[in-house]
JSON list of C-alpha atoms in Angstrom, two decimals:
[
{"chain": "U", "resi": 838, "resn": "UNK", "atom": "CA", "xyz": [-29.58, 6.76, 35.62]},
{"chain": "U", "resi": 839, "resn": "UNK", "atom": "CA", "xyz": [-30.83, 8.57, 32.67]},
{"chain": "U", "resi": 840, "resn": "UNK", "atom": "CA", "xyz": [-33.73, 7.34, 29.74]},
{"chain": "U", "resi": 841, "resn": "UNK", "atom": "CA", "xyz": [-31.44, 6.83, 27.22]},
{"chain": "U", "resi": 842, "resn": "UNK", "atom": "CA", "xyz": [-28.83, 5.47, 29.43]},
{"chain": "U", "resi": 843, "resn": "UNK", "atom": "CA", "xyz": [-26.05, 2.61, 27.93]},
{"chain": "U", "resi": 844, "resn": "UNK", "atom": "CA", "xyz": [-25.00, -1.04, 30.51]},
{"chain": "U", "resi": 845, "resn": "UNK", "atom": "CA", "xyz": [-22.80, -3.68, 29.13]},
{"chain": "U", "resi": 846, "resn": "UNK", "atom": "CA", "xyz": [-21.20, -6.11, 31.41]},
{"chain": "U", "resi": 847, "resn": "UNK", "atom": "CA", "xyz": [-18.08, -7.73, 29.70]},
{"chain": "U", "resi": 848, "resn": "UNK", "atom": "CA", "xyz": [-18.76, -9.92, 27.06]},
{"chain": "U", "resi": 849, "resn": "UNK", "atom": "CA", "xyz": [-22.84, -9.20, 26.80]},
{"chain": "U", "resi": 850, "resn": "UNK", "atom": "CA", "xyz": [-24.07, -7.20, 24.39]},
{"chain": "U", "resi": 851, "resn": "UNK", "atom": "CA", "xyz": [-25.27, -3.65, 25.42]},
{"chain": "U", "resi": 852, "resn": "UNK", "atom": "CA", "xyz": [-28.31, -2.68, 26.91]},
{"chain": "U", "resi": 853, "resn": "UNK", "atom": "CA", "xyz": [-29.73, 0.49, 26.19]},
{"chain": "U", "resi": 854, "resn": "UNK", "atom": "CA", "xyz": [-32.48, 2.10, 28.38]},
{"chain": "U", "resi": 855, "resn": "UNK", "atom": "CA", "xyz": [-33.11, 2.10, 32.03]},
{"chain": "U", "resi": 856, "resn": "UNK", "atom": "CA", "xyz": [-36.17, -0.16, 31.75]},
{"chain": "U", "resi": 857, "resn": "UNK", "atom": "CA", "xyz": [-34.03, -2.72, 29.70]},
{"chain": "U", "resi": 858, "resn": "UNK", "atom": "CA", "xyz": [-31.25, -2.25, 32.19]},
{"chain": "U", "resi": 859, "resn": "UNK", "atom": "CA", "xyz": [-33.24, -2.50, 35.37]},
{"chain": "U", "resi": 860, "resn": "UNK", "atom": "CA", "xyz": [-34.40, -6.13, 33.49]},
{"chain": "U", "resi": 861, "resn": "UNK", "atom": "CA", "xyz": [-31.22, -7.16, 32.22]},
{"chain": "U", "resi": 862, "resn": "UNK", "atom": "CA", "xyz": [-29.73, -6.76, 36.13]},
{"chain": "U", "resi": 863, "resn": "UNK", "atom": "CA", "xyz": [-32.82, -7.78, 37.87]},
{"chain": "U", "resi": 864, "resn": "UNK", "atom": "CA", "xyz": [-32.07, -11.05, 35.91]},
{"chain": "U", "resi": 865, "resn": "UNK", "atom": "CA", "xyz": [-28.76, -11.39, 36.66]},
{"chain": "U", "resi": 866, "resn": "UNK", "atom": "CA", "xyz": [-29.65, -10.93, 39.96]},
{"chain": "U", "resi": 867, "resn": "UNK", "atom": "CA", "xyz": [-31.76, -13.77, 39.98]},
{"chain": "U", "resi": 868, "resn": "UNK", "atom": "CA", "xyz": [-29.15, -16.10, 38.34]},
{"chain": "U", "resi": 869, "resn": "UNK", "atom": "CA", "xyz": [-26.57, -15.72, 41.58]},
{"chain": "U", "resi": 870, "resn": "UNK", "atom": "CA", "xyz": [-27.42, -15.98, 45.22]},
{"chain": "U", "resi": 871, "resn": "UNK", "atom": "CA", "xyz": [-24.97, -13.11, 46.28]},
{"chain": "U", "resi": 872, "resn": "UNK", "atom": "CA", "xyz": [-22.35, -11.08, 45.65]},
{"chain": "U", "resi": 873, "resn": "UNK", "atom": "CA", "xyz": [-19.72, -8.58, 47.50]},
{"chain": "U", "resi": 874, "resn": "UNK", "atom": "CA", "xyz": [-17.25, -6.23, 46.65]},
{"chain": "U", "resi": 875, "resn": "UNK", "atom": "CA", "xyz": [-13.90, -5.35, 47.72]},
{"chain": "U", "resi": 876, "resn": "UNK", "atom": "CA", "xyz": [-12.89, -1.61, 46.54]},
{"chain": "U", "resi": 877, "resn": "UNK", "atom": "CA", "xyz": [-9.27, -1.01, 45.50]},
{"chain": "U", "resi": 878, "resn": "UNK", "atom": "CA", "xyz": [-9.11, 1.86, 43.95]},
{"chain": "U", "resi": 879, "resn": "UNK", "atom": "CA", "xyz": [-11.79, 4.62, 42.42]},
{"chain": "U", "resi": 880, "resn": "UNK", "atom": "CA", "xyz": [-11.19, 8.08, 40.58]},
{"chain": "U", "resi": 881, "resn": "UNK", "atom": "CA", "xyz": [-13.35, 10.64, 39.28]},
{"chain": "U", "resi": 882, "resn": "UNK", "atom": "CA", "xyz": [-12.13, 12.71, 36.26]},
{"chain": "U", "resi": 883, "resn": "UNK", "atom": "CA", "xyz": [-15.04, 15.59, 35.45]},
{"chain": "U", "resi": 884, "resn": "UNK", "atom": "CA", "xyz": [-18.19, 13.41, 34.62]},
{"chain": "U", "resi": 885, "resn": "UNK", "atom": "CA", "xyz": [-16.38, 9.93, 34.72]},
{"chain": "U", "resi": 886, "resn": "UNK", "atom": "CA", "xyz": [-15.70, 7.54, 37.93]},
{"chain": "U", "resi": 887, "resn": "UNK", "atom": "CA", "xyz": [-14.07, 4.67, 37.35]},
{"chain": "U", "resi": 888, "resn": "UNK", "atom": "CA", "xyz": [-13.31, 1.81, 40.36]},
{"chain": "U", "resi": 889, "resn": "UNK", "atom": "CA", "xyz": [-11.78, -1.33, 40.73]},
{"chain": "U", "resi": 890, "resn": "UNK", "atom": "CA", "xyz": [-11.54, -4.33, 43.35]},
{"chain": "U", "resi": 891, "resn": "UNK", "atom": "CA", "xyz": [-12.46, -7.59, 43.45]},
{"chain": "U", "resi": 892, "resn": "UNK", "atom": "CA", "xyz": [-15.95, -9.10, 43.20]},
{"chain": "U", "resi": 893, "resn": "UNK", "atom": "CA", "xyz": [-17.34, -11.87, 44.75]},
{"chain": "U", "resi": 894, "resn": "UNK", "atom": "CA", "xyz": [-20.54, -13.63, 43.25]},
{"chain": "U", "resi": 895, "resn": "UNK", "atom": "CA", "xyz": [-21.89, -16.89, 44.41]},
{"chain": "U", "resi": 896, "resn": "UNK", "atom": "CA", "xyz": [-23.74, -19.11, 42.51]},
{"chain": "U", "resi": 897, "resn": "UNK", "atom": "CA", "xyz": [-26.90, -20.76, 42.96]},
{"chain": "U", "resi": 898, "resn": "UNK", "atom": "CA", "xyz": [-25.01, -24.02, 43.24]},
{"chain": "U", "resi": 899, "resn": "UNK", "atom": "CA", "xyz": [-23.21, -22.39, 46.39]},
{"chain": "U", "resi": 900, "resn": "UNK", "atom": "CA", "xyz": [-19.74, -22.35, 44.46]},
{"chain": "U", "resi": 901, "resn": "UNK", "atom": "CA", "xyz": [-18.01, -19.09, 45.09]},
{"chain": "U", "resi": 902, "resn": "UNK", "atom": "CA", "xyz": [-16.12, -16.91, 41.85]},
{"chain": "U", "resi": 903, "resn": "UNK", "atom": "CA", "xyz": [-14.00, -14.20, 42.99]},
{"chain": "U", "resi": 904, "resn": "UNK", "atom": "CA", "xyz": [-12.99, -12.21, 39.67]},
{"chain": "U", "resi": 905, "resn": "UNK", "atom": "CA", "xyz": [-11.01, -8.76, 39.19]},
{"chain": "U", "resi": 906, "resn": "UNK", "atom": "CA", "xyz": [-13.30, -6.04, 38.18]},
{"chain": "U", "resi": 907, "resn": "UNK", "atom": "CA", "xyz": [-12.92, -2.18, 36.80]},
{"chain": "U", "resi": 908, "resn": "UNK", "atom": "CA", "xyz": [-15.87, -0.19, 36.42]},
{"chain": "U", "resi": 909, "resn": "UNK", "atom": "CA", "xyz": [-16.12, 2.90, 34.33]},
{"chain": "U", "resi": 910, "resn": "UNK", "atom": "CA", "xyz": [-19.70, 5.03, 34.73]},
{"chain": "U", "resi": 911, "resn": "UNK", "atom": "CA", "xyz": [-20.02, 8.29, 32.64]},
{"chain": "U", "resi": 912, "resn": "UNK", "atom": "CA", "xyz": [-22.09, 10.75, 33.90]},
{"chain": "U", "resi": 913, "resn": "UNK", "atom": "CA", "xyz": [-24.49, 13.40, 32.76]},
{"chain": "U", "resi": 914, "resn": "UNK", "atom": "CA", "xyz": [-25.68, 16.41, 35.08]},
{"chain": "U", "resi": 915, "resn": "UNK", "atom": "CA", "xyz": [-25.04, 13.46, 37.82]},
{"chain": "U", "resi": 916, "resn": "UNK", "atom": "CA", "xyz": [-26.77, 10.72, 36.56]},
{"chain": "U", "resi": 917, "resn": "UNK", "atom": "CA", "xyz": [-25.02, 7.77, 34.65]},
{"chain": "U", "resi": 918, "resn": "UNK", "atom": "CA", "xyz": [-25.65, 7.65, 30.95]},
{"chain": "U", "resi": 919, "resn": "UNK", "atom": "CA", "xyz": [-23.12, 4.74, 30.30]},
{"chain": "U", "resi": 920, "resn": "UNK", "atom": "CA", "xyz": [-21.75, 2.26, 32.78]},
{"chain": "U", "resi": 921, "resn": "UNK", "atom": "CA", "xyz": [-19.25, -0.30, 31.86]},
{"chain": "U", "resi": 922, "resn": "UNK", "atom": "CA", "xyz": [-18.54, -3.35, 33.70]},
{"chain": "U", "resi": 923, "resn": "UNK", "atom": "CA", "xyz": [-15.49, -4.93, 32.75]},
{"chain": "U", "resi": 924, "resn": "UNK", "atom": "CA", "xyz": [-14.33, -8.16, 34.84]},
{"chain": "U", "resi": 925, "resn": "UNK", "atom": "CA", "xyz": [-11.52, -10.78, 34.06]},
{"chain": "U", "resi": 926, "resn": "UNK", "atom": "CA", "xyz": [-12.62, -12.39, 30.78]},
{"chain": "U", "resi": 927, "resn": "UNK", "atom": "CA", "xyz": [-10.61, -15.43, 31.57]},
{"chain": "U", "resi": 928, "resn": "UNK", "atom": "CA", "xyz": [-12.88, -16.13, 34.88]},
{"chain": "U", "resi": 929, "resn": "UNK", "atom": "CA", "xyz": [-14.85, -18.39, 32.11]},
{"chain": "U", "resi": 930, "resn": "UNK", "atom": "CA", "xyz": [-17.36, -19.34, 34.96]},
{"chain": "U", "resi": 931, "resn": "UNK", "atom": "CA", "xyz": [-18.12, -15.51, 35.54]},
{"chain": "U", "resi": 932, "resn": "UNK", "atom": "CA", "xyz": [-18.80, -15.14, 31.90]},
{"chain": "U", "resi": 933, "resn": "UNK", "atom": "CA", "xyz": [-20.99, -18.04, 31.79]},
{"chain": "U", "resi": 934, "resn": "UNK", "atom": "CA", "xyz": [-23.14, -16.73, 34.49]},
{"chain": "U", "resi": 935, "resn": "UNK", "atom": "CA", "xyz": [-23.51, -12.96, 32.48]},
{"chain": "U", "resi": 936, "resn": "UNK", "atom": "CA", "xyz": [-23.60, -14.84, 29.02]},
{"chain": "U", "resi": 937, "resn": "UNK", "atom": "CA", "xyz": [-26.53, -17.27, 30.31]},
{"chain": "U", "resi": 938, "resn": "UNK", "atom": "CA", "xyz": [-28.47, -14.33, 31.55]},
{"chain": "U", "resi": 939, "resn": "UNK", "atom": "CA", "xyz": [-28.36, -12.92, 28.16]},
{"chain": "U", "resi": 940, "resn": "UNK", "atom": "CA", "xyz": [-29.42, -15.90, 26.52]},
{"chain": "U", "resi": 941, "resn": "UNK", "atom": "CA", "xyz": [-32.63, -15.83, 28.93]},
{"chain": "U", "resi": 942, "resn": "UNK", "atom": "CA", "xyz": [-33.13, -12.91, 26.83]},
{"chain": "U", "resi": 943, "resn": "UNK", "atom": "CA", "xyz": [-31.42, -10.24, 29.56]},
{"chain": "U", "resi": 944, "resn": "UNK", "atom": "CA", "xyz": [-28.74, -8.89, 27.66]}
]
């Protein structure tokens, strides 16, 4: 990841810098329990990849959310400078997670 790179995850704001990324994930982190992926599909056009699948995250309360996801990380000289998360904005719970870890000042 570069310096100056970009990270938004769906609804949140954007975070710019890898220090305030590495935070703003690190908290996120600490709001779930766990999480998996399922890979559908990925493509790489010049300095772009983009993926999608499934994700699964599960909550501290032990509730599971599984939620459609499509990723989209730009690249410079190999390292990401922007990296989009996008996931289904109607999976309200999944939002509530991200949005409550940018109220604790994540995001």
């Amino acid at each position: 990841m570069t310096a100056d790179a970009c990270f938004r995850f769906g609804n949140a704001p954007a975070v710019r810098g890898r220090e305030a990324i590495e935070g703003a994930v690190r908290s996120f982190f600490d709001s779930i329990s766990a999480l998996s992926h399922e890979l559908h599909e990925q493509w790489s056009i010049g300095e772009v990849a983009i993926c999608t699948g499934t994700v699964t995250y599960t909550r501290r309360d032990g509730r599971s959310l599984r939620a459609p996801f499509a990723n989209v990380l730009k690249l410079r000289a190999g390292r990401i400078y922007d990296y989009r998360l996008n996931s289904n904005k109607s999976t309200e719970s999944l939002t509530e997670i991200a949005l409550s870890s940018a109220r604790q000042g994540a995001w």
